[in-house]
Coordinates of C-alpha atoms and ligand atoms in Angstrom, one line a residue:
M235 CA -22.7 18.4 -1.5
S236 CA -24.0 15.2 -1.9
S237 CA -26.7 14.0 1.3
S238 CA -25.1 10.5 1.1
D239 CA -24.5 9.1 3.8
S240 CA -22.2 6.8 2.0
L241 CA -18.6 7.6 2.9
I242 CA -16.4 6.2 -0.6
I243 CA -13.2 4.6 0.0
F244 CA -10.4 5.7 -2.4
D245 CA -7.2 3.6 -1.7
T246 CA -4.1 5.2 -2.9
T247 CA -1.6 2.2 -1.2
L248 CA -1.0 0.8 -5.5
R249 CA 0.7 4.8 -6.6
D250 CA 0.8 7.3 -3.4
G251 CA 1.6 4.1 -1.1
E252 CA 4.2 2.9 -3.4
Q253 CA 6.1 6.3 -3.3
S254 CA 8.0 5.7 0.1
P255 CA 11.0 5.0 -0.6
G256 CA 12.1 1.6 -1.4
A257 CA 7.7 0.5 -1.4
S258 CA 8.1 -0.1 -5.3
M259 CA 6.0 -3.4 -6.1
T260 CA 6.1 -5.9 -8.9
R261 CA 3.1 -6.2 -11.3
D262 CA 2.3 -9.4 -9.6
E263 CA 2.6 -7.8 -6.1
K264 CA 0.6 -5.4 -7.2
L265 CA -2.2 -7.3 -8.0
R266 CA -2.0 -9.5 -5.2
I267 CA -2.5 -6.3 -3.0
A268 CA -5.4 -4.9 -5.4
R269 CA -7.2 -8.9 -5.2
Q270 CA -7.1 -8.0 -1.2
L271 CA -8.1 -4.8 -1.7
E272 CA -11.4 -5.8 -3.8
R273 CA -12.0 -8.4 -0.7
L274 CA -11.8 -5.9 1.7
G275 CA -14.8 -3.3 -0.5
V276 CA -12.3 -0.7 -0.9
D277 CA -14.3 1.1 -4.0
V278 CA -11.5 2.6 -6.1
I279 CA -8.5 1.2 -6.2
E280 CA -6.0 4.1 -7.8
A281 CA -3.9 1.1 -9.0
G282 CA -0.7 3.3 -9.8
F283 CA 0.3 6.6 -12.5
A284 CA 0.2 4.6 -15.9
A285 CA 2.8 6.8 -17.5
A286 CA 5.2 6.5 -14.9
S287 CA 6.7 3.2 -16.5
E288 CA 6.1 0.2 -18.8
G289 CA 5.7 -1.5 -16.0
D290 CA 3.1 0.6 -14.1
F291 CA 1.0 1.1 -17.0
N292 CA 1.0 -3.2 -17.3
A293 CA 0.7 -4.2 -13.6
I294 CA -3.0 -0.7 -14.0
R295 CA -4.0 -2.9 -16.8
T296 CA -3.2 -6.5 -16.1
I297 CA -5.9 -5.1 -12.0
A298 CA -8.4 -3.8 -14.6
E299 CA -8.4 -7.6 -16.4
H300 CA -9.0 -8.8 -13.2
V301 CA -10.7 -6.9 -10.8
E302 CA -14.9 -6.7 -11.1
H303 CA -16.2 -5.3 -8.1
S304 CA -13.6 -1.6 -7.7
T305 CA -13.6 1.0 -9.6
I306 CA -9.6 0.9 -11.2
C307 CA -8.3 4.0 -11.1
S308 CA -4.9 6.0 -13.0
L309 CA -3.5 8.5 -11.9
A310 CA -2.2 11.3 -14.9
R311 CA -0.8 14.7 -14.6
A312 CA -3.3 16.9 -16.7
G313 CA -1.3 17.1 -20.1
E314 CA -2.5 14.7 -23.2
K315 CA -0.5 12.1 -23.0
D316 CA -0.9 11.2 -19.7
V317 CA -4.3 10.9 -19.5
R318 CA -4.5 8.8 -22.3
R319 CA -2.2 6.6 -21.0
A320 CA -4.0 6.3 -18.0
G321 CA -7.1 5.7 -20.5
E322 CA -6.0 3.0 -22.1
A323 CA -4.4 1.3 -18.8
V324 CA -8.0 1.4 -16.9
A325 CA -9.9 0.2 -20.1
P326 CA -10.1 -2.9 -19.2
A327 CA -12.2 -2.3 -16.3
P328 CA -15.6 -2.8 -15.8
R329 CA -15.9 0.3 -13.3
R330 CA -12.8 2.4 -14.6
R331 CA -12.0 6.1 -13.6
I332 CA -8.7 8.3 -14.6
H333 CA -7.3 10.7 -12.1
T334 CA -5.8 14.0 -13.9
F335 CA -4.1 16.1 -11.7
I336 CA -2.6 19.8 -11.7
A337 CA -0.9 22.2 -8.6
T338 CA -2.6 25.1 -8.0
S339 CA -1.1 27.2 -5.6
P340 CA 1.4 30.1 -6.1
I341 CA 4.5 28.4 -5.3
H342 CA 4.1 25.2 -7.0
M343 CA 2.4 27.2 -10.1
E344 CA 5.3 29.6 -10.4
K345 CA 8.4 27.5 -9.0
K346 CA 7.4 24.1 -10.8
L347 CA 4.6 24.3 -13.4
R348 CA 5.7 27.9 -14.7
M349 CA 2.3 28.4 -15.5
S350 CA 0.2 31.1 -15.0
P351 CA -2.9 30.4 -12.9
D352 CA -4.8 30.9 -16.7
E353 CA -2.8 27.9 -17.8
V354 CA -3.5 26.2 -15.1
V355 CA -7.0 26.1 -15.6
G356 CA -6.5 25.0 -19.1
H357 CA -4.6 22.1 -18.4
A358 CA -7.2 21.2 -16.6
V359 CA -9.5 21.8 -18.9
N360 CA -8.5 19.9 -21.5
A361 CA -7.4 16.9 -19.3
I362 CA -10.6 16.6 -18.3
K363 CA -12.2 17.0 -21.5
I364 CA -9.7 14.0 -22.7
A365 CA -10.2 12.0 -20.0
R366 CA -14.3 11.7 -20.5
E367 CA -13.2 10.7 -23.8
Y368 CA -12.6 6.6 -22.3
T369 CA -14.8 7.2 -19.1
D370 CA -18.0 9.3 -17.2
D371 CA -16.0 8.9 -13.8
V372 CA -13.2 11.6 -14.0
E373 CA -12.0 13.0 -10.8
F374 CA -9.9 16.5 -10.4
S375 CA -7.1 17.0 -8.1
A376 CA -6.0 20.4 -7.5
E377 CA -2.6 19.4 -6.0
D378 CA -1.0 21.5 -2.6
A379 CA -5.2 22.8 -2.5
V380 CA -4.0 23.6 1.2
R381 CA -1.4 26.6 -0.4
S382 CA -4.3 27.5 -3.2
E383 CA -5.8 31.0 -3.0
M384 CA -9.5 30.5 -2.0
D385 CA -10.6 32.2 -4.7
F386 CA -8.8 30.6 -7.2
L387 CA -9.5 26.9 -5.9
V388 CA -13.6 28.1 -7.0
R389 CA -12.1 28.5 -9.9
V390 CA -10.3 25.8 -10.8
F391 CA -13.1 23.3 -8.9
E392 CA -15.8 25.5 -11.3
A393 CA -14.2 25.0 -14.4
A394 CA -12.9 20.9 -14.0
I395 CA -17.4 20.7 -13.2
E396 CA -18.2 22.6 -16.5
A397 CA -15.1 20.3 -18.5
G398 CA -17.1 16.6 -17.2
A399 CA -15.1 15.9 -13.7
T400 CA -17.3 13.9 -11.2
T401 CA -15.3 14.4 -8.1
L402 CA -13.2 16.8 -7.1
N403 CA -10.1 15.8 -4.7
V404 CA -8.8 18.4 -2.2
P405 CA -5.6 17.5 -1.4
D406 CA -3.2 18.6 1.4
T407 CA -0.1 17.9 -0.7
V408 CA 2.3 18.5 2.3
G409 CA 0.3 17.5 5.6
Y410 CA 0.1 21.6 6.6
A411 CA -3.9 21.6 7.4
T412 CA -5.4 21.3 10.7
P413 CA -8.9 19.8 11.5
D414 CA -10.5 23.4 12.2
Q415 CA -9.1 24.6 9.6
W416 CA -9.7 22.0 7.1
A417 CA -12.8 21.4 7.8
E418 CA -13.7 24.8 7.8
Q419 CA -12.0 25.1 4.3
M420 CA -13.6 22.3 3.1
A421 CA -17.2 24.0 4.0
T422 CA -16.3 27.1 1.6
L423 CA -15.7 25.2 -1.3
I424 CA -18.7 23.2 -0.8
E425 CA -20.5 26.2 -0.4
R426 CA -19.4 28.3 -3.2
V427 CA -18.4 25.9 -6.1
N428 CA -21.2 26.4 -8.4
G429 CA -22.6 22.7 -9.1
S430 CA -20.9 21.4 -6.1
E431 CA -24.0 19.7 -5.3
N432 CA -23.7 17.4 -9.0
V433 CA -20.0 16.5 -7.9
I434 CA -18.6 13.7 -4.7
W435 CA -16.2 16.2 -2.8
S436 CA -13.1 14.5 -1.9
T437 CA -10.0 14.6 0.4
H438 CA -6.6 13.7 0.1
C439 CA -4.6 14.1 3.7
H440 CA -0.6 14.0 4.2
N441 CA 1.0 12.9 7.2
D442 CA 3.1 15.3 8.2
L443 CA 2.2 16.8 11.3
G444 CA 0.3 13.3 12.5
L445 CA -2.7 15.2 11.3
A446 CA -4.2 13.1 8.1
V447 CA -6.8 11.1 9.4
A448 CA -7.5 14.5 11.7
N449 CA -8.1 16.3 8.9
S450 CA -10.0 13.9 6.8
L451 CA -12.6 13.0 9.4
A452 CA -13.0 16.8 9.5
A453 CA -13.8 17.0 5.8
V454 CA -16.5 13.9 6.3
R455 CA -18.1 16.6 9.2
S456 CA -18.3 19.1 6.1
G457 CA -20.1 16.9 3.6
F458 CA -17.0 15.3 1.9
R459 CA -18.0 12.1 0.6
Q460 CA -14.9 10.4 -0.4
V461 CA -11.1 9.7 1.9
E462 CA -8.2 9.2 -0.2
C463 CA -6.4 6.6 2.4
T464 CA -3.9 3.6 2.0
I465 CA -3.3 0.4 4.4
N466 CA -0.9 1.1 6.7
G467 CA -0.9 4.9 6.4
L468 CA 1.9 3.7 3.8
G469 CA 2.7 6.8 1.5
E470 CA 4.9 9.8 0.6
R471 CA 7.2 10.6 3.3
A472 CA 5.1 10.4 6.4
G473 CA 2.5 8.9 4.4
N474 CA -0.9 9.1 4.2
A475 CA -4.7 9.0 6.3
A476 CA -4.7 5.6 7.4
L477 CA -7.3 3.0 6.0
E478 CA -7.5 1.5 8.3
E479 CA -8.2 4.3 11.2
V480 CA -10.7 6.3 8.7
V481 CA -13.0 3.5 8.2
M482 CA -12.8 2.3 12.1
A483 CA -13.2 5.7 13.4
T484 CA -16.2 6.1 11.1
R485 CA -17.6 3.2 12.3
T486 CA -17.3 3.5 16.0
R487 CA -18.5 7.0 16.1
Q488 CA -21.4 6.7 13.2
D489 CA -23.2 9.0 16.2
V490 CA -20.3 12.0 14.8
Y491 CA -19.8 11.6 11.4
G492 CA -23.0 9.8 10.4
V493 CA -22.1 8.0 7.1
S494 CA -20.9 4.2 6.2
T495 CA -18.9 2.6 4.0
R496 CA -19.1 -0.9 2.0
I497 CA -15.7 -1.9 3.6
D498 CA -15.4 -5.1 5.3
T499 CA -13.7 -4.7 8.2
T500 CA -12.7 -8.3 9.2
Q501 CA -10.6 -8.1 6.0
I502 CA -8.5 -5.0 7.4
V503 CA -5.4 -7.0 9.0
P504 CA -4.9 -9.9 6.5
T505 CA -4.5 -6.9 4.4
S506 CA -2.5 -4.9 6.4
K507 CA -0.2 -8.0 6.8
L508 CA 0.1 -8.4 3.3
V509 CA 0.7 -4.6 2.5
S510 CA 3.2 -4.9 5.4
T511 CA 4.7 -7.8 3.6
I512 CA 5.2 -7.0 0.3
T513 CA 6.7 -3.4 0.7
G514 CA 8.2 -4.1 3.9
Y515 CA 7.2 -1.7 5.7
P516 CA 6.8 -3.2 9.4
V517 CA 4.1 -1.8 11.4
Q518 CA 4.3 -0.9 14.6
P519 CA 3.1 -2.2 17.6
N520 CA 1.5 0.4 19.3
K521 CA -0.4 1.5 15.4
A522 CA -4.3 2.2 15.9
I523 CA -6.1 -0.8 14.9
V524 CA -3.4 -2.8 12.8
G525 CA -0.6 -3.1 15.3
A526 CA 0.1 -5.8 16.8
N527 CA -0.7 -4.4 20.3
A528 CA -3.7 -2.3 19.5
F529 CA -5.7 -5.0 21.7
A530 CA -3.5 -6.5 24.2
H531 CA -4.3 -5.1 27.7
E532 CA -1.0 -4.5 29.6
S533 CA -1.7 -3.2 33.0
G534 CA -3.4 -5.0 35.8
I535 CA -6.2 -2.6 35.4
H536 CA -7.4 -3.2 32.2
Q537 CA -6.5 -6.8 32.2
D538 CA -9.4 -7.3 34.9
G539 CA -11.4 -4.4 33.8
V540 CA -12.0 -6.2 30.2
L541 CA -12.5 -10.1 31.1
K542 CA -15.7 -8.8 33.6
H543 CA -16.5 -6.8 31.3
R544 CA -14.8 -6.1 27.7
E545 CA -16.1 -2.5 27.4
T546 CA -14.6 -1.3 29.8
Y547 CA -11.8 -0.9 28.0
E548 CA -12.7 -1.7 24.3
I549 CA -14.3 0.1 22.1
M550 CA -13.9 -2.3 19.0
R551 CA -14.0 -6.3 19.0
A552 CA -10.8 -7.1 18.1
E553 CA -12.2 -9.7 15.7
D554 CA -14.3 -7.2 13.9
V555 CA -10.8 -5.8 12.6
G556 CA -9.7 -9.2 11.5
W557 CA -7.4 -9.8 14.4
S558 CA -9.0 -13.8 14.9
T559 CA -9.2 -14.4 11.2
N560 CA -5.8 -15.8 11.8
R561 CA -7.2 -19.2 10.8
L562 CA -5.4 -22.4 10.5
S563 CA -5.0 -22.8 7.0
L564 CA -3.3 -26.2 6.0
G565 CA -1.5 -29.0 7.3
K566 CA 0.7 -31.4 6.7
L567 CA -1.4 -34.2 5.2
S568 CA -3.3 -31.2 2.9
G569 CA -3.1 -32.2 -0.3
R570 CA -2.0 -30.4 -4.0
N571 CA -5.8 -29.8 -4.3
A572 CA -6.4 -28.1 -0.8
F573 CA -2.9 -26.1 -1.7
K574 CA -4.8 -25.3 -4.7
S575 CA -8.0 -23.9 -3.3
R576 CA -6.6 -22.2 -0.4
L577 CA -4.3 -20.2 -2.7
K578 CA -8.4 -19.5 -4.1
D579 CA -9.8 -18.1 -1.6
L580 CA -6.5 -15.8 -0.3
G581 CA -7.0 -14.4 -4.1
V582 CA -3.6 -16.1 -5.1
E583 CA -3.6 -17.5 -8.9
L584 CA -0.4 -18.6 -9.9
E585 CA 0.3 -18.2 -13.6
S586 CA 2.1 -21.3 -14.4
E587 CA 1.7 -25.8 -12.8
E588 CA 6.0 -24.4 -12.4
A589 CA 5.0 -22.2 -10.1
L590 CA 1.9 -23.8 -8.5
N591 CA 4.3 -27.1 -8.2
D592 CA 7.1 -25.0 -6.4
A593 CA 4.9 -23.5 -3.8
F594 CA 3.2 -26.5 -3.3
R595 CA 7.1 -28.1 -2.7
R596 CA 8.0 -25.0 -0.2
F597 CA 4.3 -25.5 1.4
K598 CA 5.5 -29.6 1.9
E599 CA 9.2 -28.4 3.6
L600 CA 7.8 -25.6 5.5
A601 CA 4.5 -28.1 7.1
D602 CA 7.6 -30.6 8.2
K603 CA 9.0 -27.6 10.1
K604 CA 5.8 -26.1 11.6
R605 CA 2.5 -28.3 12.4
E606 CA 0.0 -25.6 11.3
I607 CA 0.2 -23.8 8.3
F608 CA -1.9 -20.1 8.9
D609 CA -3.2 -17.6 6.1
E610 CA -0.3 -15.5 6.6
D611 CA 2.4 -18.8 6.2
I612 CA 1.4 -19.4 2.2
Q613 CA 1.1 -15.4 1.9
A614 CA 5.1 -15.1 2.0
L615 CA 5.2 -18.7 1.0
V616 CA 3.8 -16.8 -2.9
S617 CA 6.1 -13.7 -1.9
E618 CA 8.7 -15.9 -2.5
V619 CA 8.0 -18.2 -5.2
Y620 CA 7.1 -15.0 -7.3
D621 CA 10.7 -13.5 -6.0
E622 CA 12.7 -16.6 -7.2
Q623 CA 11.2 -16.3 -10.4
E624 CA 13.3 -13.2 -11.0
E625 CA 16.0 -13.6 -8.5
A626 CA 19.2 -13.0 -9.9
F627 CA 20.9 -12.6 -6.1
R628 CA 19.5 -16.0 -4.7
L629 CA 20.8 -18.3 -1.3
V630 CA 21.6 -21.2 -1.7
A631 CA 23.3 -22.8 1.6
L632 CA 24.2 -21.4 4.8
H633 CA 25.7 -22.8 7.9
V634 CA 26.5 -21.1 11.3
C635 CA 27.9 -21.4 14.7
S636 CA 27.1 -19.5 17.4
E637 CA 28.4 -20.8 21.1
T638 CA 28.4 -19.1 23.9
G639 CA 32.0 -17.0 25.0
E640 CA 32.9 -17.8 21.0
T641 CA 32.8 -15.0 17.6
P642 CA 29.4 -16.4 15.7
E643 CA 30.4 -16.8 12.0
A644 CA 29.1 -18.3 8.9
T645 CA 29.6 -19.2 5.7
V646 CA 27.6 -18.5 2.5
T647 CA 27.1 -19.6 -0.6
A648 CA 25.0 -18.0 -2.6
S649 CA 24.2 -18.0 -6.8
I650 CA 25.4 -14.7 -8.2
R651 CA 23.2 -14.4 -11.8
G652 CA 24.0 -17.9 -11.7
E653 CA 27.2 -18.3 -10.2
E654 CA 27.7 -19.5 -7.5
M655 CA 30.0 -18.0 -4.6
T656 CA 30.9 -18.6 -1.1
A657 CA 32.4 -16.6 1.8
T658 CA 32.6 -16.8 5.7
A659 CA 32.3 -13.9 7.8
T660 CA 32.3 -13.2 11.5
G661 CA 30.2 -10.8 13.7
A662 CA 28.2 -9.4 16.6
G663 CA 25.3 -12.3 16.1
P664 CA 25.2 -15.0 13.6
V665 CA 22.3 -12.7 11.4
D666 CA 25.6 -9.7 10.9
A667 CA 27.8 -13.2 10.5
A668 CA 25.7 -14.1 7.6
L669 CA 25.0 -10.9 6.5
A670 CA 28.6 -10.0 6.8
A671 CA 29.6 -12.9 4.4
I672 CA 26.8 -12.1 1.4
E673 CA 28.5 -8.6 1.6
K674 CA 31.9 -10.0 1.0
I675 CA 30.4 -12.1 -1.7
V676 CA 28.0 -9.1 -3.6
A677 CA 30.0 -6.2 -2.2
S678 CA 27.1 -3.8 -2.6
G679 CA 28.3 -0.5 -0.7
A680 CA 25.2 -0.4 0.6
N681 CA 24.1 1.0 4.0
L682 CA 21.7 -1.2 6.3
Q683 CA 19.5 1.6 7.4
L684 CA 16.5 -1.0 8.7
Y685 CA 16.5 -4.4 9.9
S686 CA 13.1 -6.0 11.7
V687 CA 12.5 -9.1 12.7
N688 CA 7.8 -9.9 13.5
N689 CA 6.8 -13.4 13.7
I690 CA 4.1 -14.4 10.6
T691 CA 1.8 -15.9 13.3
S692 CA 2.7 -17.0 16.9
G693 CA 4.7 -19.8 18.9
T694 CA 8.4 -20.4 18.9
D695 CA 7.8 -22.4 15.0
A696 CA 6.5 -19.7 13.6
Q697 CA 8.2 -18.4 10.6
G698 CA 9.9 -15.3 11.1
E699 CA 9.7 -12.3 8.7
V700 CA 12.5 -10.3 8.3
N701 CA 12.8 -6.5 6.7
V702 CA 16.0 -4.8 5.6
R703 CA 15.9 -1.5 4.1
L704 CA 19.6 -1.2 2.3
E705 CA 20.6 2.4 1.2
R706 CA 23.0 3.4 -1.4
A707 CA 23.8 7.0 -3.4
G708 CA 20.2 7.9 -2.2
R709 CA 18.3 5.2 -3.4
I710 CA 16.6 3.2 -1.1
V711 CA 15.4 -0.6 -1.6
T712 CA 13.3 -2.9 0.7
G713 CA 14.1 -6.6 1.0
Q714 CA 11.9 -9.4 2.3
G715 CA 12.6 -12.8 3.6
A716 CA 10.8 -15.5 5.7
D717 CA 11.7 -19.3 7.2
T718 CA 11.1 -20.3 10.3
D719 CA 15.2 -20.3 11.0
I720 CA 15.7 -16.1 10.9
V721 CA 19.0 -15.7 10.3
I722 CA 18.0 -17.9 7.6
A723 CA 15.2 -15.5 6.6
S724 CA 18.0 -12.1 7.4
A725 CA 20.0 -13.5 4.7
K726 CA 16.7 -14.6 2.3
A727 CA 16.2 -10.8 2.8
Y728 CA 19.1 -9.0 2.1
L729 CA 19.8 -10.5 -1.1
N730 CA 16.2 -10.0 -1.8
A731 CA 17.0 -6.5 -1.1
I732 CA 20.6 -6.6 -3.2
E733 CA 18.3 -7.8 -5.7
R734 CA 16.2 -4.5 -5.9
L735 CA 18.9 -2.1 -6.0
E736 CA 21.2 -4.0 -9.0
H737 CA 17.8 -3.5 -10.9
P738 CA 16.2 -0.8 -10.4
P739 CA 12.9 0.1 -11.7
K740 CA 13.0 2.8 -14.4
R741 CA 9.8 4.9 -13.5
A742 CA 8.9 8.8 -13.7
H743 CA 7.2 10.7 -10.1
P744 CA 3.8 11.7 -11.3
Q745 CA 4.7 15.0 -9.1
M746 CA 7.9 15.8 -10.6
G747 CA 8.3 17.1 -14.1
D748 CA 6.5 18.8 -16.4
V749 CA 3.0 18.3 -17.2
Ligands
KIV942 O1 -0.5 14.3 -2.3 C1 -1.0 14.9 -3.3 O2 -1.7 16.2 -3.7 C2 -1.2 13.5 -4.4 C3 -2.4 14.6 -5.8 C4 -0.9 13.3 -6.8 C5 -3.6 14.0 -5.7 O3 -1.0 12.6 -4.2
ZN943 ZN1 -0.8 12.3 -2.2

């Protein structure tokens, strides 16, 4: 067991988080998030699964080339091809890790892998040895550890240590654990595994029972010194342990956990907003730490108490997690250089002069409509510049008629693969009419599963950020759009989702298929 009081924060938003339906990200989007995670002070960024696709490989490699202070990691199944691909992807990073895994529960070994326990150990050992050819920092995970037999876990982990693994990760892949039981199981592993004092023990918990954070913290109490988590708790099914909750729980209850992290907590809210904007997963208002209401006091008694003495009802300060960093960034009179330098501060590097000019033009347009431009406005604007570079489905013009007592009607002109098309439709409201007009043009046949609007900053002149989630034949995509006019933002979001529906990225799922 590590006696250190440093807790390593391993962020897997770009890998496990990306496994959320419709949350798949482009290379540029991943790079923007990786840069923000670096600014947040994350120790390890799991940037993807290199063998999944050419796109994932390139994204990891780009991140490895640009991020200096966090370790860059790629996931790899315990097979030679996957591990070598991961090794090549992380090679440019000053600090790099390969994370290889294989399932160890009877049900996964028999039904999914069709391997005997001996074969599983053989694959794990072989993968770790190959990974060590690329880096000294190798993590091994026993997938579905929660349903694995303790004797077999001990055997696999001892073999992993002997083969050269430096971090051992114990995942609750299916979100089945409970805090007391997990704490006990983790303590038993540390006690029984020979050589356990020479490795970092890590936990990776899913949230199917809403216990991911509690279970992760229980593992910390048992001596685990790495927690795998995601921003906003994004991830497969019900998601992973939320980074912001793990970090703030260990910080606020230092007396209980006795560990500290490298996280700059003031970057938590900006990171949460960026991830939500890029993935199209809105944050529920009552979500701990990063929800819009997390620090809002509604009842008169609470408000009175907080005004008299903040600590009567607050255990954390909103500004400590970045709520007050809703920074006034630029205004109408700001020039191109000020804009460029703000982009740099935000870690955004637009690849060409053309993209920069485009972003600056959009900034000026926005500044004409909205007096104060905040960092969040700039992030939304940059997302649009990136999207538009590949856009085959683009909004050209929109006209809506909405009048008391009349049926709202919208006329939309959209550019579809270079050809301009126009349609008119009516609807229950102007948004409904606009989306119906677009659907007349694109005839996607998709089902709208989610539509949400959030204001990016405050005030009635704020940009509305619209997220839509579409489903067709079992495939789910999300789309985003931002504008001070929410009907326009909705039309942009719908077309953005259609774009993703029509151009599905080809990628393998790491936890399916053969090793
Ligand atoms: O949930 C899980 O088991 C995983 C592993 C690949 C670590 O994501
Ligand atoms: Zn997972």
